[in-house]
mmCIF file with all atom_site columns, C-alpha atoms and ligand atoms in Angstrom:
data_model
loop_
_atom_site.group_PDB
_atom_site.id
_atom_site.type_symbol
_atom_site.label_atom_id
_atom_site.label_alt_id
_atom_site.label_comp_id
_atom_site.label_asym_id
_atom_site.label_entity_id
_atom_site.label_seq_id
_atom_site.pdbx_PDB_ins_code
_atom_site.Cartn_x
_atom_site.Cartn_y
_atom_site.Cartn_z
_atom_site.occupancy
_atom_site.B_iso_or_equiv
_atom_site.pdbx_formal_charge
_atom_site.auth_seq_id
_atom_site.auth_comp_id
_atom_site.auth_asym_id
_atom_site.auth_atom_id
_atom_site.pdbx_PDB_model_num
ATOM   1   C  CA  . UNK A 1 1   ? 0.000  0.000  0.000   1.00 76.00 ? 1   UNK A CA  1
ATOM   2   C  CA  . UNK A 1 2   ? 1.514  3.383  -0.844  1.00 85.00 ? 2   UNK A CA  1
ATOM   3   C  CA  . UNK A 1 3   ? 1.564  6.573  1.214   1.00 94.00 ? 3   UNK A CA  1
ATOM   4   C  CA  . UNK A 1 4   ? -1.099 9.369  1.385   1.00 98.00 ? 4   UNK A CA  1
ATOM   5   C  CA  . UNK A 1 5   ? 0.227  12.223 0.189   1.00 98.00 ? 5   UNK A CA  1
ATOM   6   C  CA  . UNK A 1 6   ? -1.520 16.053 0.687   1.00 98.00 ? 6   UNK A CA  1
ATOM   7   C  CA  . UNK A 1 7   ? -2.094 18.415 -1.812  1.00 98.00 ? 7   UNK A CA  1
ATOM   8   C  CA  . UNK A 1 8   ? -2.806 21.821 -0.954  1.00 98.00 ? 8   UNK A CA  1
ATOM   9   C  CA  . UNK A 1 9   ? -3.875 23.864 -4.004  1.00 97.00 ? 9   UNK A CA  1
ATOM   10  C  CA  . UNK A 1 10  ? -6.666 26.289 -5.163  1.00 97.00 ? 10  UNK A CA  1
ATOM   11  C  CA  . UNK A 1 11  ? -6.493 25.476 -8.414  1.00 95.00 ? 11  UNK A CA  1
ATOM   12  C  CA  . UNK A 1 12  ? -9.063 22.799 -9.552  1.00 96.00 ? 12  UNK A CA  1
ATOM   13  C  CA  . UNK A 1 13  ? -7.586 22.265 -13.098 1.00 95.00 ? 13  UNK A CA  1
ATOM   14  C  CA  . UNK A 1 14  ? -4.518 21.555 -11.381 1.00 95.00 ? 14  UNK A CA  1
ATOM   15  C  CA  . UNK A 1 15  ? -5.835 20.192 -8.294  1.00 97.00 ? 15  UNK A CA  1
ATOM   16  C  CA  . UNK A 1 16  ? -7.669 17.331 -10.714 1.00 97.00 ? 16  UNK A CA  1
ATOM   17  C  CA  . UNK A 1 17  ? -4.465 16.575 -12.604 1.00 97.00 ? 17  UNK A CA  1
ATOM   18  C  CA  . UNK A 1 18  ? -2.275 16.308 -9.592  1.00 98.00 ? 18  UNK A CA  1
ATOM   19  C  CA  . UNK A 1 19  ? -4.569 14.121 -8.030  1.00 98.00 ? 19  UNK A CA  1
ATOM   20  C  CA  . UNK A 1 20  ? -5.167 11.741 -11.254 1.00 98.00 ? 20  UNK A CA  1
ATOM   21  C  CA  . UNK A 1 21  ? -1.693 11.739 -11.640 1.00 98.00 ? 21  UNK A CA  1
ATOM   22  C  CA  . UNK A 1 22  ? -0.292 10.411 -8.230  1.00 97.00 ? 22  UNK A CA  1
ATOM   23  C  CA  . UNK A 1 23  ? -3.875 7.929  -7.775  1.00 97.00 ? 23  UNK A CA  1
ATOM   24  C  CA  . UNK A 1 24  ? -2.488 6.323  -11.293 1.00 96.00 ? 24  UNK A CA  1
ATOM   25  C  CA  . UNK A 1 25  ? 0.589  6.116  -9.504  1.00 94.00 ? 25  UNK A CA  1
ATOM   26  C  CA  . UNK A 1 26  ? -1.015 4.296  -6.590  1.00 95.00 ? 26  UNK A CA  1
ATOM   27  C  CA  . UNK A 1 27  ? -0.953 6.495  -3.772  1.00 97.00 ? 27  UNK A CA  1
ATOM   28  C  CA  . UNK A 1 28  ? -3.717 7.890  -1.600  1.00 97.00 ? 28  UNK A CA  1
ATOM   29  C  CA  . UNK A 1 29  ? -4.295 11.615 -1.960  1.00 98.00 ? 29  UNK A CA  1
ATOM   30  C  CA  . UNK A 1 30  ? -5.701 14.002 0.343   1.00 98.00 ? 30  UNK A CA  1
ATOM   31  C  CA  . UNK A 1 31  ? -6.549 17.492 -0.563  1.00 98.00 ? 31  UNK A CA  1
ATOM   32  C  CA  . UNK A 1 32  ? -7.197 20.796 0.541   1.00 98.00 ? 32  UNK A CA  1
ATOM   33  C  CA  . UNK A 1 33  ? -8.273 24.456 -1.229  1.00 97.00 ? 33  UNK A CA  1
ATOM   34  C  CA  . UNK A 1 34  ? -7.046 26.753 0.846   1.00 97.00 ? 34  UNK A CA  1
ATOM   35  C  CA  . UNK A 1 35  ? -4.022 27.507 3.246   1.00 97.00 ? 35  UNK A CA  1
ATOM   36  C  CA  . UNK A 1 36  ? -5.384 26.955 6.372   1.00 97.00 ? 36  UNK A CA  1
ATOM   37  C  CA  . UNK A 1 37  ? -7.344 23.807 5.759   1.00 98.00 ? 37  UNK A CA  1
ATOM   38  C  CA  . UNK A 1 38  ? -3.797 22.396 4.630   1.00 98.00 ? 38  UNK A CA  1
ATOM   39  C  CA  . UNK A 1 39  ? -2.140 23.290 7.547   1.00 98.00 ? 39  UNK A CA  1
ATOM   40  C  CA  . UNK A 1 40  ? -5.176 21.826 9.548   1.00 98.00 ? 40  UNK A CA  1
ATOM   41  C  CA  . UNK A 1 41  ? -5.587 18.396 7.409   1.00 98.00 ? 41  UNK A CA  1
ATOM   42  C  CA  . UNK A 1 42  ? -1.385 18.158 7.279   1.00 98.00 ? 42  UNK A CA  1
ATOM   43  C  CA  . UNK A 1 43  ? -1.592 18.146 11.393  1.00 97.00 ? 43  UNK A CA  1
ATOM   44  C  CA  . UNK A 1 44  ? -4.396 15.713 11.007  1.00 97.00 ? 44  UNK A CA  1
ATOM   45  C  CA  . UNK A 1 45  ? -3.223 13.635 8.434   1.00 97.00 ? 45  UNK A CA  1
ATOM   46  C  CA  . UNK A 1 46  ? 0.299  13.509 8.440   1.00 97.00 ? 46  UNK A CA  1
ATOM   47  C  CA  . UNK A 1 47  ? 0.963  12.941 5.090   1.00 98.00 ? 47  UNK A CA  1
ATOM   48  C  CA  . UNK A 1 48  ? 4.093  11.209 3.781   1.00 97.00 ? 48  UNK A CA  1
ATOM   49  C  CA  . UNK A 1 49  ? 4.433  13.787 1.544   1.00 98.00 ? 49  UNK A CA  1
ATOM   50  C  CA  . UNK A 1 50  ? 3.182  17.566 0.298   1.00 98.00 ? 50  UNK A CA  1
ATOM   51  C  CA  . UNK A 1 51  ? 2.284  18.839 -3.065  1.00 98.00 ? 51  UNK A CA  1
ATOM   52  C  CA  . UNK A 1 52  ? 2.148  23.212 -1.878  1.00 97.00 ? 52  UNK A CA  1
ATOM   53  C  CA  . UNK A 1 53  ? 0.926  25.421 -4.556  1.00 95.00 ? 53  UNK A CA  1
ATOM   54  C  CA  . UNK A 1 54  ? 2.364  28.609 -4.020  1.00 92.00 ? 54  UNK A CA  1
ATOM   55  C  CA  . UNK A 1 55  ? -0.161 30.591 -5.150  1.00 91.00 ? 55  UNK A CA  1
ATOM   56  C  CA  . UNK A 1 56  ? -2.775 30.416 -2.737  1.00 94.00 ? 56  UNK A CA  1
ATOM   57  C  CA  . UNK A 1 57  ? -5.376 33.080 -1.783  1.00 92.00 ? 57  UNK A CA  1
ATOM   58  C  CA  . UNK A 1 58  ? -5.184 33.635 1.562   1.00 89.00 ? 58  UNK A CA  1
ATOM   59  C  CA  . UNK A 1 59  ? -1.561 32.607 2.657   1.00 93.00 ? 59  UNK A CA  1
ATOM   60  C  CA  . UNK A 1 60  ? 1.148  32.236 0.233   1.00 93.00 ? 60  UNK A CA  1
ATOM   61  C  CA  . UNK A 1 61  ? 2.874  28.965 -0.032  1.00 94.00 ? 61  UNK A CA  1
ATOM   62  C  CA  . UNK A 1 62  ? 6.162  30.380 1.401   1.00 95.00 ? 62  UNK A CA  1
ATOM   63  C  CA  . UNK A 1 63  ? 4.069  31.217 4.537   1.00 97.00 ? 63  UNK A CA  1
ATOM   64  C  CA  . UNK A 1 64  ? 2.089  27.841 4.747   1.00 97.00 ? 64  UNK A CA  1
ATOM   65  C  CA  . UNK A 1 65  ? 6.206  25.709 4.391   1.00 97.00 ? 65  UNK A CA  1
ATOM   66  C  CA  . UNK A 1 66  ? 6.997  27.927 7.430   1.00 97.00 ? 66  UNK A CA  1
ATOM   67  C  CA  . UNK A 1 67  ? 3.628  26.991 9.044   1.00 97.00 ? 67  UNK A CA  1
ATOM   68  C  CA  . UNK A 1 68  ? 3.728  23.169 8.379   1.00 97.00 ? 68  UNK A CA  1
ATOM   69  C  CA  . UNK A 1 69  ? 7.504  23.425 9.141   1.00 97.00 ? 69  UNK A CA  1
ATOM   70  C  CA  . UNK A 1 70  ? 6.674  24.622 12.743  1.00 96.00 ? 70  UNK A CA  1
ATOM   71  C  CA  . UNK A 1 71  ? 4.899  21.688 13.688  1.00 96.00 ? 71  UNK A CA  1
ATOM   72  C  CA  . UNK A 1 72  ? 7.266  19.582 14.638  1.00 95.00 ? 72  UNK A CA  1
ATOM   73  C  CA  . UNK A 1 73  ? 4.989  16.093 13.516  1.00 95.00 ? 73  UNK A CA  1
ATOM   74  C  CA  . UNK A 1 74  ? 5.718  17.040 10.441  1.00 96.00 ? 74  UNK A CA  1
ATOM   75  C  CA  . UNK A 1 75  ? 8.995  18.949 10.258  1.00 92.00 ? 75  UNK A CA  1
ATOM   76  C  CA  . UNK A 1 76  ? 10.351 15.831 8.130   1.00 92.00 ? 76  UNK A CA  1
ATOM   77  C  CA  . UNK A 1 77  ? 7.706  15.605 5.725   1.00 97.00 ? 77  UNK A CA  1
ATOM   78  C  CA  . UNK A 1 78  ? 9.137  16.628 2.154   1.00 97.00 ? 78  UNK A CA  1
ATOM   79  C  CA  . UNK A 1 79  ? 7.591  19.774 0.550   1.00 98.00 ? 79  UNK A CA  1
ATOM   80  C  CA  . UNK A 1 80  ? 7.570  20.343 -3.136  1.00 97.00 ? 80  UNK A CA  1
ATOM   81  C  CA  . UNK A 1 81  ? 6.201  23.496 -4.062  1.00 95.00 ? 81  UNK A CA  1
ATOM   82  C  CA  . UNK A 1 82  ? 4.519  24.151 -7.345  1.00 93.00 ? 82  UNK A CA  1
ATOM   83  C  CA  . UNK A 1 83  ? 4.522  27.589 -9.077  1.00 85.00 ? 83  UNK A CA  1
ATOM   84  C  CA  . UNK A 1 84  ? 3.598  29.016 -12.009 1.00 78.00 ? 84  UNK A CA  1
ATOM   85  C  CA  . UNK A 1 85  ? 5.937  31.630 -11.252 1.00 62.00 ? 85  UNK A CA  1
ATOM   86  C  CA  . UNK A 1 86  ? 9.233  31.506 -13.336 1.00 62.00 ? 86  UNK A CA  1
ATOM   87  C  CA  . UNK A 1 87  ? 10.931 34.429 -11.828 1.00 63.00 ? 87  UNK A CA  1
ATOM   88  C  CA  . UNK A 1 88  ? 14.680 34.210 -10.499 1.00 67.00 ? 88  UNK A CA  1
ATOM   89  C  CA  . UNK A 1 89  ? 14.567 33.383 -7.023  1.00 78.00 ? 89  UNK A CA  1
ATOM   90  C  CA  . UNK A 1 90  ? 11.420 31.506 -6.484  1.00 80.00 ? 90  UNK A CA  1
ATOM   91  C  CA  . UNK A 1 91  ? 13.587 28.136 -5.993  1.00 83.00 ? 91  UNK A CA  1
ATOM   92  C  CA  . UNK A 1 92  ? 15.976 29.942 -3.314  1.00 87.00 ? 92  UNK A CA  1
ATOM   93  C  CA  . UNK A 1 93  ? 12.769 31.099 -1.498  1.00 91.00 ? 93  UNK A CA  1
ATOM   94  C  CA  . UNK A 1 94  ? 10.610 27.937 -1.548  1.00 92.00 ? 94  UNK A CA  1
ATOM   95  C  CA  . UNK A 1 95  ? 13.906 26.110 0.372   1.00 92.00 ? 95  UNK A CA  1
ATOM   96  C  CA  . UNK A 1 96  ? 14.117 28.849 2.159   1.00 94.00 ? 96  UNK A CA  1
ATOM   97  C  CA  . UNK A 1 97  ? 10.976 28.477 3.522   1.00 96.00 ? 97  UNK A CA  1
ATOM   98  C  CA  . UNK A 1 98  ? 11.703 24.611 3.885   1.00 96.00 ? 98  UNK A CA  1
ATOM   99  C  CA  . UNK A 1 99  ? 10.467 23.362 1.114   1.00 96.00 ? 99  UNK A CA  1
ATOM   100 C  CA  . UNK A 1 100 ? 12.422 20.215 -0.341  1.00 95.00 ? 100 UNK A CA  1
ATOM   101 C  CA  . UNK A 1 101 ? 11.689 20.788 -3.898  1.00 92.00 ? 101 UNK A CA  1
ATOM   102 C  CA  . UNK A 1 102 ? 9.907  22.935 -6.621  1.00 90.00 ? 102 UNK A CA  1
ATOM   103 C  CA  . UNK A 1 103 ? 7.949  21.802 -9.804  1.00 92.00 ? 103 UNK A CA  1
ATOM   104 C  CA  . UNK A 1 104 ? 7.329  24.726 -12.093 1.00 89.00 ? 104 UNK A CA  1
ATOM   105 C  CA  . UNK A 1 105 ? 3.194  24.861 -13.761 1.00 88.00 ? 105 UNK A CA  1
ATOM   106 C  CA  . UNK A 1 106 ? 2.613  23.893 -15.878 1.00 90.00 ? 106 UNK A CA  1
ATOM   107 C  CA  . UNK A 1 107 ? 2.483  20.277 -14.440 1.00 93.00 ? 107 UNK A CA  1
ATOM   108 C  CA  . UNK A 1 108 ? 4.006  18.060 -16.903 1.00 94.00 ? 108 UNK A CA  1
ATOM   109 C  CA  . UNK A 1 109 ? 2.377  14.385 -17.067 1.00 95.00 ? 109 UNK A CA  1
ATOM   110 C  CA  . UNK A 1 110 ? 5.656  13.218 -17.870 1.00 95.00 ? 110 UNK A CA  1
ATOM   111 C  CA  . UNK A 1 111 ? 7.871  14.424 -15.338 1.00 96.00 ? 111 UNK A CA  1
ATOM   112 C  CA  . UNK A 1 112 ? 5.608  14.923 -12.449 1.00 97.00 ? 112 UNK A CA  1
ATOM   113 C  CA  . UNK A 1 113 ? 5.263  11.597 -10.822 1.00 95.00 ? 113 UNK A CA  1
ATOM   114 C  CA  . UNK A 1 114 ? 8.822  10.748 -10.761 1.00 95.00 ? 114 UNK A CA  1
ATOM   115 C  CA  . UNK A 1 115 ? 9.827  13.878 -9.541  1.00 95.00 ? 115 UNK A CA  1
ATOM   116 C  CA  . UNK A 1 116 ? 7.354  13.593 -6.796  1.00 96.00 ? 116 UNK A CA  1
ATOM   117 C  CA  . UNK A 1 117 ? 8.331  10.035 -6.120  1.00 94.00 ? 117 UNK A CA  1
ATOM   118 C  CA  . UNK A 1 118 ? 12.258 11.655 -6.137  1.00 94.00 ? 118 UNK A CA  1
ATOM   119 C  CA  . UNK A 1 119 ? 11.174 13.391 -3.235  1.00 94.00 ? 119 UNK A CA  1
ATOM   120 C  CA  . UNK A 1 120 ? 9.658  10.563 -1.395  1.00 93.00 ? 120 UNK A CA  1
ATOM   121 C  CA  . UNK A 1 121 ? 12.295 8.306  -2.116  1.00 88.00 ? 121 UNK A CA  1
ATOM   122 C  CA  . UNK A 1 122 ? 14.938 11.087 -0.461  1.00 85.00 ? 122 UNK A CA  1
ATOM   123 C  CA  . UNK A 1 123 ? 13.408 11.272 2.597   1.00 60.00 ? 123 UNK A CA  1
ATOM   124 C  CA  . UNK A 1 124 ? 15.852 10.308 5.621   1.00 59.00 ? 124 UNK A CA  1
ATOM   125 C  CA  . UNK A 1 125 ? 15.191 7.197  7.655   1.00 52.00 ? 125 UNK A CA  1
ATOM   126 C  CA  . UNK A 1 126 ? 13.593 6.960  10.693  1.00 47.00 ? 126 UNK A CA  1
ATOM   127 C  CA  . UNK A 1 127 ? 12.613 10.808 10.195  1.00 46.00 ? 127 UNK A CA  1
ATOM   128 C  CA  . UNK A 1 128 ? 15.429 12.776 11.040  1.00 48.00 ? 128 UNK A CA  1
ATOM   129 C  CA  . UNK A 1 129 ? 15.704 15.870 9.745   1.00 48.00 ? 129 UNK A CA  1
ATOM   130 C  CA  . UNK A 1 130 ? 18.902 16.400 6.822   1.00 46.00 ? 130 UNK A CA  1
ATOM   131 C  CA  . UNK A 1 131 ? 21.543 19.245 8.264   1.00 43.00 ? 131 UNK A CA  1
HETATM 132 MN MN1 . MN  B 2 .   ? -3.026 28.636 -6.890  1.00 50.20 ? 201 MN  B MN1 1
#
């Protein structure tokens, strides 16, 4: 049986697509619309992994790594951010914010799984957190 994994996007073109994707793939997949139900259902949840659009209404994504990051249940969990934005910097700020990775929009069928499944695969044993 493979892992649940959260995705937190407003989107619901890319909220469908994400979701199709990674249930083709197997895996169980929660979801939530908005920044604060993500941060709730993440606590609730505690997914093996996050999908964070950055572009959220209420909270930006860089906000809601920070938030999920402060909980220390999940301060192990890999974050990939996804952004449609393609400005310099974006990358630097999503680790910043402790995200893992970053998947630039839009999502590419191709690529997206394994790059998600990357991320999963990277995560430390016994859920220590990587210095
Ligand atoms: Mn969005």
């Amino acid at each position: 049986m493979k892992p649940t994994l959260l995705i937190i996007e407003d989107n619901e073109q890319n909220l469908y697509l994400a979701t199709y994707l990674l249930e083709q793939s197997g895996f169980k997949v929660a979801s939530a619309r908005s920044a604060s139900a993500g941060i709730r259902l993440a606590g609730e949840i505690r997914p093996a992994l996050i999908v964070l659009d950055i572009q959220l209404p209420e909270m930006d994504g860089y906000a809601v790594a920070r938030a999920l990051r402060q909980n220390a249940a999940l301060s192990a969990v890999p974050i990939v951010a996804v952004t449609s934005y393609a400005m310099v910097g974006d990358r630097e700020r999503a680790l910043e914010a402790g995200c893992n990775g970053y998947i630039e929009k839009p999502i590419n069928p191709d690529t997206f799984r394994s790059q998600i499944e990357e991320h999963l695969n990277a995560r430390p044993a016994g859920g220590e957190i990587q210095s």
